[in-house]
Coordinates of C-alpha atoms in Angstrom, one line a residue:
Chain V
M148 CA 18.3 141.8 -95.8
E149 CA 21.1 139.3 -96.2
T150 CA 20.7 138.1 -92.6
F151 CA 17.2 136.9 -93.5
A152 CA 18.3 135.2 -96.7
Q153 CA 18.5 131.8 -94.9
P154 CA 15.1 131.3 -93.2
L155 CA 15.7 127.5 -92.7
P156 CA 18.0 127.8 -89.7
A157 CA 15.9 130.4 -88.1
Y158 CA 12.7 128.4 -88.6
T159 CA 14.4 125.2 -87.3
A160 CA 15.4 127.0 -84.2
L161 CA 11.9 128.5 -83.8
A162 CA 10.3 125.1 -84.3
A163 CA 12.6 123.5 -81.7
V164 CA 11.8 126.3 -79.2
G165 CA 8.1 126.1 -80.0
I166 CA 7.9 122.3 -79.5
V167 CA 9.7 122.6 -76.1
L168 CA 7.4 125.4 -75.0
F169 CA 4.3 123.5 -76.1
G170 CA 5.5 120.5 -74.1
A171 CA 6.1 122.7 -71.1
V172 CA 2.6 124.2 -71.4
L173 CA 1.0 120.8 -71.6
R174 CA 2.9 119.7 -68.5
V175 CA 2.0 122.8 -66.5
T176 CA -1.7 122.8 -67.6
R177 CA -2.0 119.0 -67.3
L178 CA -4.0 118.9 -70.5
T179 CA -3.8 115.2 -71.1
A180 CA -5.7 115.3 -74.3
G181 CA -2.9 117.2 -75.9
W182 CA -0.2 114.6 -75.4
A183 CA -1.1 112.3 -78.3
P184 CA -1.0 115.1 -81.0
Y185 CA 2.1 116.5 -79.2
R186 CA 4.0 113.2 -79.5
T187 CA 3.0 113.0 -83.2
W188 CA 4.4 116.5 -83.7
L189 CA 7.6 115.4 -82.0
V190 CA 8.0 113.0 -84.9
M191 CA 6.5 115.0 -87.7
L192 CA 8.5 118.2 -87.2
P193 CA 12.0 116.5 -87.4
V194 CA 10.9 114.6 -90.5
V195 CA 9.7 117.8 -92.2
F196 CA 12.8 119.8 -91.3
A197 CA 15.2 117.0 -92.1
A198 CA 13.6 116.8 -95.6
L199 CA 14.0 120.6 -96.0
W200 CA 17.7 120.5 -94.9
L201 CA 18.3 117.7 -97.4
G202 CA 17.4 120.2 -100.2
V203 CA 14.9 120.2 -103.0
W204 CA 15.2 116.4 -103.8
G205 CA 14.7 115.5 -100.1
W206 CA 11.7 117.8 -99.9
A207 CA 10.3 116.5 -103.2
A208 CA 10.7 112.9 -101.9
L209 CA 8.7 113.8 -98.7
V210 CA 6.0 115.5 -100.7
T211 CA 5.7 112.6 -103.0
V212 CA 5.5 110.0 -100.2
V213 CA 3.0 112.1 -98.3
S214 CA 0.9 112.6 -101.5
V215 CA 0.9 108.9 -102.3
Y216 CA -0.1 108.0 -98.8
G217 CA -2.7 110.8 -98.7
F218 CA -4.3 109.6 -101.9
K219 CA -4.2 106.1 -100.7
E220 CA -6.2 107.1 -97.7
F221 CA -8.7 108.8 -100.0
A222 CA -8.9 105.8 -102.3
R223 CA -9.4 103.4 -99.4
A224 CA -12.1 105.5 -97.9
S225 CA -14.0 106.0 -101.2
G226 CA -13.5 102.4 -102.3
L227 CA -11.5 103.5 -105.4
Y228 CA -8.6 101.4 -104.0
R229 CA -10.3 98.3 -105.5
E230 CA -9.6 99.7 -109.0
R231 CA -5.9 99.2 -109.1
L232 CA -5.3 100.7 -112.5
F233 CA -7.0 104.0 -111.7
V234 CA -4.9 104.1 -108.5
L235 CA -1.6 103.3 -110.3
V236 CA -2.2 106.1 -112.8
V237 CA -2.7 108.6 -110.0
Y238 CA 0.4 107.3 -108.2
A239 CA 2.4 107.7 -111.5
A240 CA 0.9 111.3 -111.8
I241 CA 2.1 112.1 -108.3
V242 CA 5.7 111.1 -109.1
A243 CA 5.7 112.7 -112.5
M244 CA 4.3 116.1 -111.2
N245 CA 6.9 116.2 -108.4
L246 CA 9.7 115.5 -110.9
A247 CA 8.4 118.2 -113.2
A248 CA 8.4 120.6 -110.2
V249 CA 12.0 119.6 -109.1
F250 CA 13.2 120.4 -112.7
G251 CA 11.3 123.7 -112.7
R252 CA 9.5 122.8 -115.9
F253 CA 6.6 125.1 -115.3
G254 CA 4.8 124.5 -118.7
L255 CA 4.9 120.7 -118.2
F256 CA 3.9 121.1 -114.6
M257 CA 0.8 123.1 -115.6
V258 CA -0.3 120.7 -118.2
A259 CA 0.5 117.5 -116.3
P260 CA -3.1 117.0 -115.1
V261 CA -4.2 117.0 -118.8
W262 CA -1.8 114.1 -119.5
A263 CA -2.9 112.3 -116.3
V264 CA -6.6 112.7 -117.0
G265 CA -5.9 111.5 -120.6
L266 CA -4.3 108.4 -119.2
L267 CA -7.3 107.8 -116.9
T268 CA -9.7 107.8 -119.9
L269 CA -7.8 104.7 -121.1
V270 CA -8.5 102.7 -118.0
P271 CA -12.2 101.7 -118.8
I272 CA -11.0 100.8 -122.3
V273 CA -8.2 98.7 -121.1
R274 CA -10.4 97.1 -118.4
N275 CA -13.2 96.6 -121.1
R276 CA -15.8 97.4 -118.4
T277 CA -18.5 100.0 -117.8
E278 CA -19.7 99.1 -114.3
G279 CA -18.4 101.6 -111.8
M280 CA -16.1 103.2 -114.3
L281 CA -17.6 106.7 -114.2
Q282 CA -17.3 106.8 -110.4
G283 CA -13.7 105.4 -110.6
F284 CA -12.8 108.0 -113.3
A285 CA -14.3 110.9 -111.4
L286 CA -12.6 109.9 -108.1
S287 CA -9.3 109.5 -109.9
V288 CA -9.6 113.0 -111.4
V289 CA -10.1 114.3 -107.9
G290 CA -7.0 112.4 -107.0
V291 CA -4.9 113.8 -109.9
V292 CA -6.0 117.4 -109.3
Y293 CA -6.4 117.5 -105.5
F294 CA -3.8 115.1 -104.1
A295 CA -1.2 115.0 -106.9
W296 CA -1.2 118.4 -108.6
F297 CA -2.2 120.7 -105.7
L298 CA 0.3 119.1 -103.3
A299 CA 3.1 119.0 -105.9
H300 CA 2.9 122.8 -105.7
L301 CA 4.7 122.5 -102.4
T302 CA 7.7 121.0 -104.3
Y303 CA 7.5 123.8 -106.9
L304 CA 7.5 126.4 -104.1
A305 CA 10.8 125.1 -102.8
I306 CA 12.8 125.6 -106.0
W307 CA 12.5 129.4 -106.0
Q308 CA 15.5 131.2 -104.5
D309 CA 13.3 132.6 -101.8
G310 CA 11.0 129.5 -101.9
L311 CA 12.2 127.8 -98.7
G312 CA 10.9 130.5 -96.5
L313 CA 7.6 130.4 -98.4
V314 CA 7.3 126.6 -98.0
I315 CA 8.0 126.7 -94.3
Y316 CA 5.6 129.7 -93.8
V317 CA 2.8 128.0 -95.8
I318 CA 3.2 124.8 -93.7
L319 CA 3.5 126.4 -90.3
A320 CA 0.8 129.0 -91.0
T321 CA -1.8 126.5 -92.3
Q322 CA -1.2 124.2 -89.3
L323 CA -1.4 127.2 -86.9
N324 CA -4.5 128.4 -88.7
D325 CA -6.2 125.0 -87.9
V326 CA -5.2 125.4 -84.2
L327 CA -6.3 129.0 -84.1
A328 CA -9.7 128.2 -85.7
F329 CA -10.2 125.5 -83.1
L330 CA -9.1 127.6 -80.1
T331 CA -11.0 130.8 -81.0
G332 CA -14.1 128.7 -81.9
K333 CA -13.9 127.0 -78.5
L334 CA -13.4 130.3 -76.6
L335 CA -15.7 132.6 -78.5
G336 CA -17.8 130.5 -80.9
R337 CA -21.5 130.9 -80.8
H338 CA -22.9 130.9 -84.3
R339 CA -22.4 127.8 -86.5
W340 CA -22.4 128.5 -90.2
T341 CA -21.9 125.3 -92.2
V342 CA -23.3 121.8 -92.4
L343 CA -20.0 120.6 -93.9
S344 CA -18.3 120.9 -90.5
P345 CA -21.0 121.6 -87.9
N346 CA -18.5 122.6 -85.2
K347 CA -17.2 125.5 -87.2
T348 CA -18.4 128.9 -85.9
V349 CA -18.4 132.4 -87.5
E350 CA -16.4 133.6 -84.5
G351 CA -13.8 130.9 -84.8
S352 CA -13.4 131.3 -88.5
L353 CA -13.0 135.1 -88.4
G354 CA -10.7 134.8 -85.4
A355 CA -8.4 132.4 -87.2
L356 CA -8.4 134.7 -90.3
A357 CA -7.5 137.7 -88.2
L358 CA -4.7 135.8 -86.4
S359 CA -3.4 134.3 -89.7
I360 CA -3.0 137.8 -91.1
A361 CA -1.2 138.8 -87.9
F362 CA 1.0 135.7 -88.2
A363 CA 1.9 136.7 -91.9
F364 CA 3.1 140.1 -90.7
L365 CA 5.1 138.5 -87.9
N366 CA 6.9 136.4 -90.5
W367 CA 7.3 139.2 -93.1
Q368 CA 11.0 139.6 -92.8
L369 CA 11.8 136.0 -92.3
A370 CA 9.6 134.3 -95.0
F371 CA 9.0 136.9 -97.7
P372 CA 11.2 140.0 -97.2
R373 CA 10.6 141.1 -100.8
F374 CA 6.8 141.3 -100.5
P375 CA 5.2 144.8 -100.0
W376 CA 2.7 145.2 -97.2
W377 CA -0.3 144.3 -99.4
G378 CA 1.5 141.1 -100.5
V379 CA 1.9 140.1 -96.8
L380 CA -1.7 140.9 -96.2
A381 CA -2.7 138.7 -99.2
A382 CA -0.4 135.9 -97.8
G383 CA -2.3 136.0 -94.5
L384 CA -5.7 136.0 -96.4
I385 CA -4.7 133.1 -98.6
V386 CA -3.8 131.0 -95.5
G387 CA -6.7 132.2 -93.4
V388 CA -9.4 131.7 -96.1
G389 CA -7.8 128.9 -98.2
G390 CA -6.9 126.8 -95.2
Q391 CA -10.5 126.8 -94.0
I392 CA -11.8 126.1 -97.5
G393 CA -9.4 123.2 -97.8
D394 CA -10.5 122.0 -94.4
L395 CA -14.2 122.2 -95.4
T396 CA -13.5 120.4 -98.7
L397 CA -12.0 117.4 -97.0
A398 CA -14.8 117.5 -94.4
N399 CA -17.3 117.4 -97.3
F400 CA -15.5 114.4 -98.7
K401 CA -15.6 112.6 -95.4
R402 CA -19.3 113.4 -94.9
N403 CA -20.2 112.2 -98.3
I404 CA -18.3 108.9 -97.8
G405 CA -19.6 108.6 -94.2
I406 CA -16.4 108.4 -92.2
K407 CA -14.9 110.3 -89.3
D408 CA -11.2 110.2 -90.1
F409 CA -9.3 109.2 -93.2
G410 CA -6.9 107.0 -91.2
D411 CA -5.0 106.6 -88.0
L412 CA -1.4 107.0 -89.0
L413 CA -0.9 110.1 -86.9
P414 CA -2.2 109.5 -83.4
G415 CA -4.2 112.4 -82.1
H416 CA -4.7 113.8 -85.6
G417 CA -6.2 111.0 -87.7
G418 CA -4.8 110.2 -91.1
I419 CA -2.4 112.1 -93.3
L420 CA -5.3 113.9 -95.0
D421 CA -6.7 115.0 -91.7
R422 CA -3.5 116.9 -91.2
L423 CA -3.0 118.0 -94.8
N424 CA -6.6 119.1 -95.5
S425 CA -5.9 122.9 -95.2
L426 CA -2.6 122.7 -97.0
T427 CA -4.0 121.2 -100.3
L428 CA -5.7 124.4 -101.5
V429 CA -3.3 126.9 -99.9
A430 CA -0.2 125.5 -101.6
P431 CA -1.3 126.2 -105.3
V432 CA -3.1 129.5 -104.6
F433 CA 0.0 130.8 -102.7
L434 CA 2.4 129.7 -105.5
H435 CA 0.3 131.3 -108.3
F436 CA -0.2 134.4 -106.2
A437 CA 3.6 134.8 -105.6
R438 CA 4.4 133.9 -109.2
F439 CA 1.9 136.3 -110.8
F440 CA 2.7 139.3 -108.6
F441 CA 6.4 138.8 -107.9
D442 CA 7.5 136.7 -110.8
G443 CA 9.9 134.7 -108.8
F444 CA 9.5 131.1 -110.2
P445 CA 11.3 129.8 -113.2
Chain N
M282 CA -46.3 113.6 -146.4
I283 CA -44.1 115.9 -144.4
G284 CA -43.1 114.6 -141.1
Q285 CA -44.1 111.0 -141.9
G286 CA -41.4 108.8 -140.5
G287 CA -39.7 111.8 -139.0
Y288 CA -38.7 112.3 -135.4
N289 CA -41.4 113.5 -133.0
P290 CA -40.3 114.1 -129.4
S291 CA -43.7 112.9 -128.1
D292 CA -43.4 109.6 -129.8
P293 CA -42.8 106.6 -127.5
P294 CA -39.4 105.1 -127.9
Q295 CA -39.4 102.5 -130.7
S296 CA -38.4 99.0 -130.1
M297 CA -35.3 98.0 -132.1
G298 CA -35.9 94.3 -131.4
A299 CA -34.1 94.6 -128.1
P300 CA -35.8 93.8 -124.8
P301 CA -37.4 96.7 -123.0
P302 CA -34.9 98.5 -120.8
S303 CA -34.8 97.7 -117.2
D304 CA -34.5 100.4 -114.5
P305 CA -31.6 102.7 -115.5
P306 CA -28.6 102.3 -113.3
S307 CA -28.4 104.9 -110.5
L308 CA -26.2 107.9 -111.3
L309 CA -25.6 108.4 -107.6
F310 CA -22.1 107.4 -106.4
R311 CA -22.1 104.6 -103.9
Y312 CA -19.0 104.6 -101.7
E313 CA -17.8 101.3 -100.3
P314 CA -14.8 102.0 -98.0
M315 CA -12.3 99.2 -97.7
P316 CA -13.5 96.7 -95.0
D317 CA -10.5 97.4 -92.7
L318 CA -10.7 101.2 -93.0
D319 CA -11.3 101.8 -89.3
R320 CA -8.7 99.4 -88.0
P321 CA -5.3 100.5 -86.8
L322 CA -2.3 100.0 -89.1
R323 CA -0.7 97.3 -87.0
E324 CA -4.0 95.3 -87.0
R325 CA -4.3 95.7 -90.7
L326 CA -0.8 94.3 -91.2
G327 CA -1.7 91.2 -89.1
Q328 CA -5.2 90.5 -90.5
Y329 CA -6.0 87.2 -92.2
P330 CA -7.3 86.8 -94.8
R331 CA -5.4 89.8 -96.0
V332 CA -7.3 92.6 -97.7
P333 CA -5.6 93.3 -101.0
D334 CA -3.4 96.4 -100.7
M335 CA -1.1 97.5 -103.5
T336 CA 1.5 99.2 -101.4
F337 CA 1.5 96.6 -98.6
D338 CA 1.7 93.8 -101.3
A339 CA 4.6 95.6 -103.1
L340 CA 6.5 96.2 -99.9
R341 CA 5.9 92.6 -98.7
T342 CA 7.3 91.3 -102.0
L343 CA 10.3 93.5 -101.8
A344 CA 11.0 92.7 -98.1
R345 CA 10.4 89.0 -98.6
W346 CA 12.8 89.0 -101.6
L347 CA 15.5 90.8 -99.6
A348 CA 15.0 88.6 -96.5
I349 CA 15.3 85.4 -98.5
L350 CA 18.3 86.6 -100.4
L351 CA 20.1 87.5 -97.2
F352 CA 19.1 84.1 -95.7
R353 CA 20.3 82.2 -98.7
L354 CA 23.6 84.1 -98.7
Q355 CA 24.3 83.3 -95.0
F356 CA 22.9 79.8 -94.5
P357 CA 23.5 76.7 -96.6
L358 CA 20.0 75.3 -97.0
E359 CA 19.0 71.7 -97.7
V360 CA 15.4 71.0 -98.7
R361 CA 13.9 67.5 -98.6
G362 CA 10.4 66.9 -100.2
A363 CA 7.9 69.6 -101.1
P364 CA 4.4 70.6 -100.0
P365 CA 1.6 69.1 -102.1
Q366 CA -0.1 71.0 -104.9
A367 CA -3.4 71.6 -103.1
D368 CA -5.6 74.6 -102.4
R369 CA -5.7 74.7 -98.6
V370 CA -2.4 73.6 -97.1
A371 CA -1.2 74.0 -93.5
L372 CA 2.5 73.5 -93.1
V373 CA 3.0 72.5 -89.4
A374 CA 6.5 72.9 -88.2
N375 CA 8.6 72.7 -85.0
H376 CA 9.8 76.1 -83.7
A377 CA 13.1 76.9 -82.0
S378 CA 14.3 80.1 -83.6
H379 CA 13.3 83.3 -85.3
L380 CA 14.9 81.9 -88.5
D381 CA 12.3 79.1 -88.8
S382 CA 9.8 81.0 -90.8
L383 CA 12.5 82.3 -93.2
A384 CA 13.9 78.8 -93.6
V385 CA 10.4 77.6 -94.7
L386 CA 9.9 80.6 -96.9
A387 CA 13.2 79.9 -98.6
S388 CA 12.2 76.3 -99.2
I389 CA 8.9 76.8 -101.1
S390 CA 7.9 78.0 -104.5
E391 CA 7.4 81.7 -105.3
R392 CA 3.7 81.1 -105.9
R393 CA 3.3 79.7 -102.3
R394 CA 5.5 82.4 -100.9
R395 CA 3.1 85.1 -102.2
E396 CA 0.1 83.6 -100.5
I397 CA 1.6 82.0 -97.4
A398 CA 0.6 83.4 -94.0
V399 CA 2.7 82.6 -90.9
L400 CA 0.7 82.5 -87.7
A401 CA 2.5 84.7 -85.2
A402 CA 1.8 85.7 -81.6
K403 CA -0.1 88.9 -81.5
D404 CA 1.3 89.9 -78.1
Y405 CA 4.8 89.5 -79.4
F406 CA 4.6 90.8 -83.0
F407 CA 1.4 93.0 -83.3
E408 CA 1.3 95.1 -80.2
R409 CA 3.8 97.6 -81.6
L410 CA 3.9 99.1 -85.1
R411 CA 7.7 98.5 -85.5
T412 CA 7.5 94.7 -84.9
A413 CA 4.2 94.5 -86.9
V414 CA 5.9 96.0 -90.0
G415 CA 8.9 93.7 -89.6
G416 CA 6.9 90.6 -89.0
S417 CA 4.3 91.2 -91.7
F418 CA 6.7 92.4 -94.5
F419 CA 9.7 90.3 -93.9
A420 CA 8.2 87.1 -92.5
Q421 CA 4.6 87.1 -93.9
A422 CA 3.3 87.0 -90.4
V423 CA -0.4 87.3 -89.5
S424 CA -1.8 87.9 -86.0
F425 CA -2.8 85.0 -83.7
D426 CA -4.0 86.1 -80.3
R427 CA -2.9 83.3 -78.0
T428 CA -4.2 85.2 -74.9
R429 CA -7.8 85.3 -76.1
Y430 CA -10.2 82.5 -75.2
T431 CA -12.2 82.9 -78.3
E432 CA -9.3 83.1 -80.8
L433 CA -9.5 79.4 -81.9
R434 CA -13.2 79.8 -82.6
R435 CA -12.5 82.9 -84.7
W436 CA -9.8 81.0 -86.7
S437 CA -12.0 78.0 -87.1
R438 CA -14.6 80.3 -88.9
I439 CA -11.9 82.0 -91.0
L440 CA -10.3 78.7 -92.1
R441 CA -13.7 77.2 -93.0
E442 CA -14.5 80.2 -95.2
Q443 CA -11.1 80.3 -97.0
E444 CA -11.2 78.4 -100.3
R445 CA -7.4 78.5 -100.8
G446 CA -4.3 79.5 -99.1
T447 CA -1.1 78.3 -97.4
L448 CA -0.5 78.6 -93.7
L449 CA 2.7 78.1 -91.7
V450 CA 1.8 77.1 -88.1
F451 CA 4.1 76.5 -85.2
P452 CA 1.8 74.6 -82.9
S453 CA 4.2 74.6 -80.0
G454 CA 3.3 78.3 -79.6
S455 CA 6.7 79.2 -78.4
R456 CA 10.4 78.7 -79.3
R457 CA 11.0 77.4 -75.8
R458 CA 8.5 74.6 -76.1
S459 CA 8.9 71.5 -78.2
E460 CA 5.5 69.7 -77.9
A461 CA 2.6 70.7 -80.2
H462 CA -0.7 72.1 -78.7
D463 CA -3.6 70.0 -79.7
A464 CA -6.2 72.8 -80.1
I465 CA -4.8 74.5 -83.2
L466 CA -4.2 71.1 -84.9
F467 CA -7.8 70.2 -84.1
V468 CA -9.1 73.4 -85.7
L469 CA -7.0 72.9 -88.8
A470 CA -8.1 69.3 -89.2
K471 CA -11.8 70.0 -88.7
S472 CA -11.7 72.9 -91.1
G473 CA -10.6 70.6 -93.9
W474 CA -7.0 71.9 -94.4
I475 CA -4.3 69.5 -95.5
I476 CA -1.8 69.2 -92.6
V477 CA 1.7 68.8 -93.9
P478 CA 4.4 68.1 -91.2
V479 CA 7.6 70.2 -91.6
A480 CA 10.8 69.6 -89.7
I481 CA 13.3 72.4 -89.4
A482 CA 16.8 71.5 -88.2
G483 CA 19.8 73.7 -87.6
T484 CA 18.0 77.0 -86.9
A485 CA 18.3 76.5 -83.1
E486 CA 22.1 76.6 -83.5
A487 CA 22.1 79.4 -86.1
W488 CA 20.0 81.7 -83.9
P489 CA 19.3 80.3 -80.4
V490 CA 16.7 81.7 -78.1
G491 CA 18.0 84.6 -76.0
R492 CA 20.8 85.5 -78.4
A493 CA 20.7 89.0 -79.8
V494 CA 22.3 88.2 -83.2
W495 CA 22.4 85.1 -85.4
R496 CA 25.4 83.0 -86.3
P497 CA 25.9 82.8 -90.1
F498 CA 27.0 79.9 -92.2
R499 CA 25.3 77.2 -90.1
R500 CA 23.7 74.4 -92.2
I501 CA 19.9 74.4 -92.1
R502 CA 17.7 71.6 -93.3
V503 CA 13.9 71.7 -94.0
T504 CA 12.0 68.5 -94.5
F505 CA 8.4 68.3 -95.8
G506 CA 6.6 65.1 -94.9
E507 CA 3.6 63.4 -96.4
P508 CA 0.2 65.0 -95.6
A509 CA -1.3 63.7 -92.3
G510 CA -4.6 62.8 -94.0
E511 CA -5.1 59.4 -92.4
V512 CA -3.9 60.3 -88.9
P513 CA -6.7 60.6 -86.4
T514 CA -7.1 64.1 -85.1
K515 CA -6.3 63.0 -81.5
E516 CA -3.0 61.6 -82.6
L517 CA -1.8 64.5 -84.7
A518 CA 0.4 66.0 -81.9
A519 CA 2.1 62.7 -81.3
F520 CA 2.5 62.1 -85.1
L521 CA 4.1 65.5 -85.5
G522 CA 6.4 65.1 -82.5
E523 CA 7.6 61.8 -83.9
F524 CA 8.2 63.4 -87.4
W525 CA 10.2 66.3 -85.9
R526 CA 12.3 64.0 -83.8
A527 CA 13.0 61.7 -86.7
N528 CA 14.1 64.6 -88.9
A529 CA 16.0 66.7 -86.3

């Protein structure tokens, strides 16, 4: 298994080949709508892999920046951004949680949301105001849990000796799951099943789930060679189900607020959150599954 | 008697001397997205008035501090006069170099630096994200669309609504032109902003038009004149031209 101990070079090569092939397919099929997201991937993939090659600190820095920007998009969309103190506490929580993850302080990492929510309770007292404070507090708790803590699990995943493969698998598989859900839905979709995202179909969701499980088995030896077959099956299920739940959760946020996209930073994709939506839930569930059953994390 | 004076759920609420309660506040959340949510990033960077944004403000402060430090280290700066202490001030300067806005930024107080907005050509600075980030963060630039017919009307409305602020305007509209355009001066004057003439000397030699890099250690002088309050609007361009020539 030693040949598979270094998944980063293999995945980097695969990503490079994949992006070239994807470009070739776009050129041959003349699918003009695909060029904007493709150009964005041309920037995103090198950034992600550069951070991974830099090591745990580089990766933690990228997760922190992405989490801060993602939460900023959420706060701007919900109007929470006007309440600077709430936002600053969530920013601080993002930094603190990623630091706890880098140092492998699992206990601290797990109780970090308690400290952050405790700090948030002080904001109305410091501001000496009641108007809008319940809403601000509630949205900030969402920020602490969903955008700070959940995403910081991506940093924690990377510190395990086999974690790099898991991180890359989780990222690639969730992104692929989005694409597969879209494609299978377009090709086979007939029955819509949720008001949260009316374009989702039963056929698309089940197709993406089946293909995610297949993708997990394809990555077995590269990403998680120590997992038994049922672990690989569970990894596929976590990505296939968790990715779609994460997607629907952010779709629910958007519909409640009344917006289409969280931003426009990534042309062809929308905002950072429109790209990260499926990752937010998969990252923590995957980490705790791997930790509970395979006891790998410090 | 048992129960007398006790609590009965069917009793109407007792008045404690306070006025009867008005309608209870709604428990439903009301989301009010930021007003510039659906605008592209480069447009958000160039908007005026600026929508408060913690990260942009922090980056702008950091970049401005760095730019002024580097400017001060490289160019000996002489400042004559100062802008007046007023709420709505338009600093109107001659323009011959990319260093002009930095020279003025380095010549004013930190309070004014925080609020100042430098009118910059949209087609030059705000069509690409890279230049928009540089212009907005390092030079406090905001977008002015000199190609649009209705832009002056839009700015007239904005300036009338603004209760305070500091603008840096280069009314020549280009580094290659030395005379001021009347229209923007007319809009500033009619909107009630105090027009302060500013003459910048030495920047054309320090970083001439067409040259890729600047020449350090050239002496630069910034002169603030008296507000042009008494000057008739039609004569503002001539008044400014004379001030710039006198302090060149």
